[in-house]
Amino acid sequence: GIFALAILGGVLIALAVSTGIVSIIVTTIVAFVLALLLLILIQAALQGVYAAALYRYATEGEAGESFDNALVAGAFKVKA
């Protein structure tokens, strides 16, 4: 996710800097920042959905029709 985007962004920014054209450098940096923000936003949304499914499973015993209850149950450990 973010690590792969950082590597790709670093390579693209290095290529843009090697051209010496300011508009290409700025455009590449802006595109990288926007892609990074979009990835962070998507990751936060998915984390919220997963947390809601875990909460629903913990309180109601069912995660919802979009989630496999057996997989969600694996997130919980029995304390020894």
XYZ file of C-alpha atoms in Angstrom:
80
model
C 0.000 0.000 0.000
C 1.675 3.112 1.299
C 5.197 1.672 1.077
C 4.750 0.733 -2.592
C 3.295 4.155 -3.337
C 6.244 5.824 -1.595
C 8.739 3.856 -3.691
C 6.875 4.574 -6.918
C 6.474 8.231 -5.985
C 10.156 8.535 -5.153
C 11.159 7.074 -8.505
C 8.742 9.300 -10.422
C 9.831 12.410 -8.526
C 13.500 11.546 -9.170
C 12.745 11.165 -12.883
C 10.878 14.466 -12.876
C 13.777 16.219 -11.136
C 16.201 14.774 -13.679
C 14.296 16.546 -16.468
C 14.923 19.909 -14.827
C 11.492 21.174 -15.922
C 9.821 22.853 -12.965
C 6.256 22.268 -14.166
C 6.848 18.514 -14.463
C 8.458 18.397 -11.021
C 5.587 20.295 -9.386
C 2.940 18.241 -11.198
C 4.603 14.987 -10.139
C 4.859 16.066 -6.502
C 1.223 17.235 -6.439
C 0.065 13.965 -8.036
C 2.069 11.972 -5.481
C 0.604 13.902 -2.549
C -2.937 13.495 -3.900
C -2.435 9.754 -4.437
C -1.037 9.409 -0.920
C -3.994 11.287 0.580
C -6.438 9.153 -1.404
C -4.773 5.943 -0.228
C -4.839 7.132 3.389
C -8.525 8.037 3.064
C -9.415 4.634 1.600
C -7.413 2.831 4.286
C -9.160 4.792 7.054
C -12.589 4.055 5.583
C -11.854 0.331 5.315
C -10.519 0.271 8.862
C -13.745 1.895 10.069
C -15.881 -0.654 8.237
C -13.848 -3.521 9.711
C -14.070 -2.044 13.216
C -17.843 -1.728 12.844
C -18.076 -5.357 11.710
C -15.994 -6.479 14.697
C -18.196 -4.461 17.056
C -21.336 -5.901 15.525
C -19.948 -9.429 15.821
C -18.950 -8.840 19.452
C -22.355 -7.449 20.422
C -24.744 -9.423 18.212
C -22.803 -12.547 17.273
C -23.020 -11.743 13.564
C -20.695 -9.524 11.542
C -23.120 -8.815 8.725
C -23.862 -10.363 5.390
C -20.733 -8.953 3.726
C -18.385 -10.628 6.209
C -17.652 -14.278 6.908
C -18.408 -14.847 10.595
C -15.665 -17.479 10.874
C -13.051 -14.993 9.678
C -14.295 -12.257 11.999
C -14.334 -14.706 14.917
C -10.619 -15.254 14.312
C -9.979 -11.678 15.442
C -10.914 -12.648 18.990
C -8.761 -14.720 21.328
C -9.932 -16.566 24.398
C -8.006 -15.347 27.432
C -6.197 -18.104 29.295
